[in-house]
Coordinates of C-alpha atoms (C1' of nucleotides) in Angstrom, one line a residue:
Chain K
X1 CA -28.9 9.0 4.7
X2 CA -27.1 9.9 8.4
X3 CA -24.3 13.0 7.7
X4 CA -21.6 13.9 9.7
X5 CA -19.7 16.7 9.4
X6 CA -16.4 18.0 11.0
X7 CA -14.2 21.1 10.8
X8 CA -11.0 20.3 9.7
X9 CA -8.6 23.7 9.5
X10 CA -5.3 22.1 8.0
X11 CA -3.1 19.5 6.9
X12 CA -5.8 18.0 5.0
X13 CA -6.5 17.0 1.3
X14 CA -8.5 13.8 0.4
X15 CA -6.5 13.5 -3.2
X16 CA -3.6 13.8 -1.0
X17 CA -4.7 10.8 1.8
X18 CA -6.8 8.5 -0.8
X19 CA -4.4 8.8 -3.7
X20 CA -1.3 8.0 -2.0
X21 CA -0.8 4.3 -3.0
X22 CA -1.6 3.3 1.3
X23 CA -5.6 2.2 0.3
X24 CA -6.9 0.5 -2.8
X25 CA -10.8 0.3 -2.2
X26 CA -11.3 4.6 -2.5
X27 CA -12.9 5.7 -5.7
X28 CA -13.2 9.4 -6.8
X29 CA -16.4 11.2 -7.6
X30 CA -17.2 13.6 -10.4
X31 CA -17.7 16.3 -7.5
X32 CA -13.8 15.1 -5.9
X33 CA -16.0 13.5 -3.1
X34 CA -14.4 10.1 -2.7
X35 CA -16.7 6.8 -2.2
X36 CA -15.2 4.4 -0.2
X37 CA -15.7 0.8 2.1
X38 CA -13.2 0.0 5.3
X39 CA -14.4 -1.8 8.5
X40 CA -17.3 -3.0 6.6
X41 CA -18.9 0.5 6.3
X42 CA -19.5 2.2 2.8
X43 CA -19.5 6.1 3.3
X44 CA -18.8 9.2 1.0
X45 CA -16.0 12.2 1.9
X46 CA -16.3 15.6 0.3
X47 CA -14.1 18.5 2.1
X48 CA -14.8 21.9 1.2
X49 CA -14.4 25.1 2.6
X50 CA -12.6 23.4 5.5
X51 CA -15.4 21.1 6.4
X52 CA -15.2 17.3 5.7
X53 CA -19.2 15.3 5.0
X54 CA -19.1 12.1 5.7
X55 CA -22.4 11.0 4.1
X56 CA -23.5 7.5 5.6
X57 CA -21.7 8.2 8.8
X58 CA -23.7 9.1 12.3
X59 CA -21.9 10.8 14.8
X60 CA -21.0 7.2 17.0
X61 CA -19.5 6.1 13.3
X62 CA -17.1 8.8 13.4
X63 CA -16.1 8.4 17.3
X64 CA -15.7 4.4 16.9
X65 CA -14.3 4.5 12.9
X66 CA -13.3 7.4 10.7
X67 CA -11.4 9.6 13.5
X68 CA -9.2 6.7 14.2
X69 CA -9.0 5.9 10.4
X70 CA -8.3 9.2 9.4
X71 CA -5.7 9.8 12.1
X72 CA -7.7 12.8 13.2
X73 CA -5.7 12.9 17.2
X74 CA -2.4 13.6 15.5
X75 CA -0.6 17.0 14.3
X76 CA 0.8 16.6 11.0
X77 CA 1.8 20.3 10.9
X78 CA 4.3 19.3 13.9
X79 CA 5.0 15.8 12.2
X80 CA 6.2 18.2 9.0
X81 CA 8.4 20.3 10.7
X82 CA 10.1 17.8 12.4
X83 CA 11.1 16.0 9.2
X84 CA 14.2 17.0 6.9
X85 CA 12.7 16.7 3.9
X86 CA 12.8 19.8 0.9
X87 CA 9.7 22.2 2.1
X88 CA 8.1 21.8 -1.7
X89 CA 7.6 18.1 -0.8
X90 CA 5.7 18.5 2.0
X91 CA 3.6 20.7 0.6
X92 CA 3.1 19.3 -2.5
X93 CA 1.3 16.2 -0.5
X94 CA 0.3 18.8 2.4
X95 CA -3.0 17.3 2.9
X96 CA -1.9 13.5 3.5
X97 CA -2.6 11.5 6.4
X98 CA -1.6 7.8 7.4
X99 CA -4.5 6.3 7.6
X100 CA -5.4 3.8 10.3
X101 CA -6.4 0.3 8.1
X102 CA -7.8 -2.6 9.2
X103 CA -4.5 -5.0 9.4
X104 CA -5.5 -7.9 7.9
X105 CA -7.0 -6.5 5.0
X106 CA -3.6 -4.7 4.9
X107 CA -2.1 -8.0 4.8
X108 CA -4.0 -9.3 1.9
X109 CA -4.1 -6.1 -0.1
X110 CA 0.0 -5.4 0.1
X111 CA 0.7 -9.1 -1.1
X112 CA -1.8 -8.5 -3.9
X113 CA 0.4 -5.3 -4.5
X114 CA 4.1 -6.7 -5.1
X115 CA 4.9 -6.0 -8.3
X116 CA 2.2 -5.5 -9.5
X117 CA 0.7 -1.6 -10.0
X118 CA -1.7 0.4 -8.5
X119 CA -4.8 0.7 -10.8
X120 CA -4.5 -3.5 -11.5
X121 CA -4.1 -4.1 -7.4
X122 CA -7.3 -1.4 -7.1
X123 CA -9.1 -4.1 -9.7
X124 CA -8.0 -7.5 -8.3
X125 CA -9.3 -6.7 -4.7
X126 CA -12.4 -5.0 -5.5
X127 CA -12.6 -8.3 -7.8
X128 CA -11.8 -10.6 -4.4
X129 CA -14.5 -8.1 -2.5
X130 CA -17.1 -9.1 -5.0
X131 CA -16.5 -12.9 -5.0
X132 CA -16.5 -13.6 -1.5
X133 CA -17.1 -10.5 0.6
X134 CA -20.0 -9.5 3.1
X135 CA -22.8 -7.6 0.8
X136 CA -23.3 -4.9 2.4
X137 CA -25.2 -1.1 1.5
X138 CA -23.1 0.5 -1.1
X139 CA -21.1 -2.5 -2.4
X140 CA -18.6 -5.4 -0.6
X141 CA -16.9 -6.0 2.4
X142 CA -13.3 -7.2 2.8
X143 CA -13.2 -10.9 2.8
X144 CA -12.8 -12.5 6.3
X145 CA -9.9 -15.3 6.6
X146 CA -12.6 -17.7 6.6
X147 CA -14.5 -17.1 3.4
X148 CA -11.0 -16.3 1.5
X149 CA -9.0 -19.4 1.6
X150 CA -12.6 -21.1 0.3
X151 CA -13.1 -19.0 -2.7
X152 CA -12.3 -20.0 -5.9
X153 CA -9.8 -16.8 -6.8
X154 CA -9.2 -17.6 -10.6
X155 CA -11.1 -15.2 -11.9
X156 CA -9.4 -12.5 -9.9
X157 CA -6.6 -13.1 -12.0
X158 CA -3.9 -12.8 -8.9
X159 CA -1.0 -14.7 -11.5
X160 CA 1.4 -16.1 -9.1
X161 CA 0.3 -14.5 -5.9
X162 CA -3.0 -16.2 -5.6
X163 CA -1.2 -18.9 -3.6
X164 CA 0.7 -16.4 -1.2
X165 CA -2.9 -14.9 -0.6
X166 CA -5.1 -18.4 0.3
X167 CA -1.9 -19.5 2.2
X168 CA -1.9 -17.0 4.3
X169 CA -5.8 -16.4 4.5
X170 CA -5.7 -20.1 5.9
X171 CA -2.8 -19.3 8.3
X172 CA -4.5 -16.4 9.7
X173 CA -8.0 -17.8 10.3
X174 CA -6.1 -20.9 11.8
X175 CA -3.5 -19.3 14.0
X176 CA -4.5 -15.7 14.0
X177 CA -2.6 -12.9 13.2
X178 CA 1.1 -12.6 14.2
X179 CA 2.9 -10.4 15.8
X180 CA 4.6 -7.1 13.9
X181 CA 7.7 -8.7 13.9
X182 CA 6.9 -12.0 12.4
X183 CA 5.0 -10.4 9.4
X184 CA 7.6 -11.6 7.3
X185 CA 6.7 -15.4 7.9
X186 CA 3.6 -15.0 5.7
X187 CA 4.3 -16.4 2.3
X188 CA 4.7 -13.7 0.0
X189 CA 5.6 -10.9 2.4
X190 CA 8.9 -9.5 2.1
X191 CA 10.7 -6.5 3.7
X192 CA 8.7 -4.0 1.4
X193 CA 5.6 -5.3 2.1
X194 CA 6.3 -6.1 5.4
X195 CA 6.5 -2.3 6.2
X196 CA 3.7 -1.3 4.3
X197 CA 1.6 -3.4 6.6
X198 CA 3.3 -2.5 9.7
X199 CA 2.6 1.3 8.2
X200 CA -0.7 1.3 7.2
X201 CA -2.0 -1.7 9.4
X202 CA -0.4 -2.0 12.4
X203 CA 0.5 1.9 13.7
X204 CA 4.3 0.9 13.8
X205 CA 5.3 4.4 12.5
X206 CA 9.0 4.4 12.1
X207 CA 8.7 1.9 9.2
X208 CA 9.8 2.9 5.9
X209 CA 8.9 0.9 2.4
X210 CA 11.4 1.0 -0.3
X211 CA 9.5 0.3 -3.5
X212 CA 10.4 1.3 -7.1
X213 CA 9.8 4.7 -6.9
X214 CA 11.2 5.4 -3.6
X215 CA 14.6 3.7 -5.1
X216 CA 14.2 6.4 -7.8
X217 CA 13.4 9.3 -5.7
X218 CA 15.8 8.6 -2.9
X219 CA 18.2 7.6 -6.0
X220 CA 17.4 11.5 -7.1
X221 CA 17.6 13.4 -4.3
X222 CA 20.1 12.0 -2.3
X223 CA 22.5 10.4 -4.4
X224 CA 21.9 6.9 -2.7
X225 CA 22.3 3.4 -4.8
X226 CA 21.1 0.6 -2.8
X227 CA 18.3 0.0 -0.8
X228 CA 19.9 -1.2 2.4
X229 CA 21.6 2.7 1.8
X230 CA 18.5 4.1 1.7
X231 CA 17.1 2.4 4.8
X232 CA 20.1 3.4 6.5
X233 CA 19.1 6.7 5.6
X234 CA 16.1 6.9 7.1
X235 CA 17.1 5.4 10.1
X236 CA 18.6 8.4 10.4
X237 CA 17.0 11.1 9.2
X238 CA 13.7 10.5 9.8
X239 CA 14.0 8.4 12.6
X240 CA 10.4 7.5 14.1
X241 CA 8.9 9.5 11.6
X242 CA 10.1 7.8 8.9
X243 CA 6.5 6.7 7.3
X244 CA 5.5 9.8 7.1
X245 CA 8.6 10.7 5.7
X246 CA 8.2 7.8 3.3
X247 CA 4.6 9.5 2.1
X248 CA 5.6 12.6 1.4
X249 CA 8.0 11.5 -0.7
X250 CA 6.2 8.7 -2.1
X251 CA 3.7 10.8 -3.2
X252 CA 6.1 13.2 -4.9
X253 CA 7.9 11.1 -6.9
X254 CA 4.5 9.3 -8.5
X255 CA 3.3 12.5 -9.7
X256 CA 7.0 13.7 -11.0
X257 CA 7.1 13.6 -14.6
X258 CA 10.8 13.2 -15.1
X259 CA 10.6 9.6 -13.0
X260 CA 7.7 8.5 -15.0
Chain N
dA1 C1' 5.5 -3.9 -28.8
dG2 C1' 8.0 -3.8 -24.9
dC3 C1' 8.9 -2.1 -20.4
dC4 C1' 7.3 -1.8 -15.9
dA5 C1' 4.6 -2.2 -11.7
dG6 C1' 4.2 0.0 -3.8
dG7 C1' 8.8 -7.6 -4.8
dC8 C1' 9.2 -12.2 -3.3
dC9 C1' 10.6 -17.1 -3.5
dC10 C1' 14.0 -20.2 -3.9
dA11 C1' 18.2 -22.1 -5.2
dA12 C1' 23.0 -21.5 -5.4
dC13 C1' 26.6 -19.6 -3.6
Chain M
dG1 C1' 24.0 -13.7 4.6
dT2 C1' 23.8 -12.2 -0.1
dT3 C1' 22.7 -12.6 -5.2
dG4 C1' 20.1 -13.4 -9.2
dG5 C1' 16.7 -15.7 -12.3
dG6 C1' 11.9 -16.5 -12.7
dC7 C1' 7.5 -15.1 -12.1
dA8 C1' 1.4 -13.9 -13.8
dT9 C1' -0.9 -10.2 -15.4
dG10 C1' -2.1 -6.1 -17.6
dG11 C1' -1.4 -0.7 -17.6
dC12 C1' 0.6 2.5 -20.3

DNA sequence: AGCCAGGCCCAAC
DNA sequence: GTTGGGCATGGC
């Protein structure tokens, strides 16, 4: 098995970037390695003593796939200090990253995710992978357009969202994918999941998803009631950071006790 | 058991 | 343009 392995000094923590609610197919080891499939590659990550393994990788995997997914060309450490957010909360998700995701399977996965939560959404697409994706060495690819709007999805058990999903499998394999803009026109994408996609999938890194527990959090901290408030907020405050922002924080208020 | 989850659709204002 | 009821399913 091909091993690559990188020196990482900071601003690094695979709990942190895997366990932040922005991917769904990452499952954790026994040894906290994590095991995990994107772009139709299934590799391990263990990070220890300031050196990340990727086992499964070769060094022309890393160039063309996990530096660009792990955001490895930008500085989070400058990213934190220009954000206004309480210093504990930074460094309680010190390690996170955005990750670079494949946008359509972005797409798919956040419509899967509207209310509904995150160990069921992990279920339902690893579920979808199974049914109809790409075997492949170490499990399943992400469905393509094409073989998605032909499976038969009962079994995934998707409740009322199973239409939203072949819908808009079918639109993207007939008219492509849209533009960041117009990722609202899909049936079943709202605002929320509409910046989750932009965040995750499509590198538009000012966007900033109000879900349930950033309503509580921003609710908390700042005093705010609504969510058009809160976006407001943002806009301000974090300004074209505000996804990272929105991590950070995210990430805080899932592990906070008194929100639970 | 009952509330909630990375909310959205659609109809009715 | 905004508001609110209804919604499939299952985690906890």
């Amino acid at each position: 098995m091909s091993k690559y392995q990188l020196k990482i000094e900071k601003d690094f923590n695979l709990d942190h970037i895997f366990d932040c609610g922005q991917c769904f197919r990452w499952k954790k080891e026994e040894d906290g390695s994590y095991t995990g499939i994107a772009f139709g590659k299934c590799v391990n990550m263990a990070y220890e003593d300031g050196v990340l393994t990727i086992t499964g990788a070769t060094a022309d995997d890393y160039e063309n796939i996990w530096r660009d997914y792990l955001d490895m060309d930008t500085d989070y450490s400058k990213i934190k200090a220009a954000i206004d957010i309480d210093q504990k909360i930074k460094d309680y998700g010190y390690g996170i990253r955005i990750l670079n995701q494949d946008s359509w399977e972005t797409l798919i996965s956040f419509i899967v995710s509207q209310n509904n939560n995150i160990s069921r959404i992990k279920g339902c697409i690893e579920k979808m992978c199974q049914l109809c994706g790409e075997k492949i060495e170490g499990g399943y690819a992400f469905p393509t357009p094409e073989k998605l709007m032909n499976c038969d999805l009962t079994s995934v058990r998707l409740g009322y969202r199973e239409k939203y999903i072949l819908d808009t499998a079918r639109r993207v394999h007939e008219e492509g994918f849209v533009d960041r803009e117009n990722i609202e026109k899909y049936l079943g994408v709202g605002p929320k999941v509409a910046n989750c996609i932009n965040l995750f999938g499509l590198r538009k890194y000012d966007s900033f998803p109000i879900d349930t527990w950033m309503e509580k959090i921003m609710a908390s901290l700042y005093g705010l009631k609504t969510k058009k408030q809160m976006a407001a907020f943002a806009a301000d405050h974090f300004g074209s950071y505000g996804g990272y922002a929105q991590q950070y924080l995210f990430y805080y208020a899932r592990n906070l006790d008194e929100l639970k």
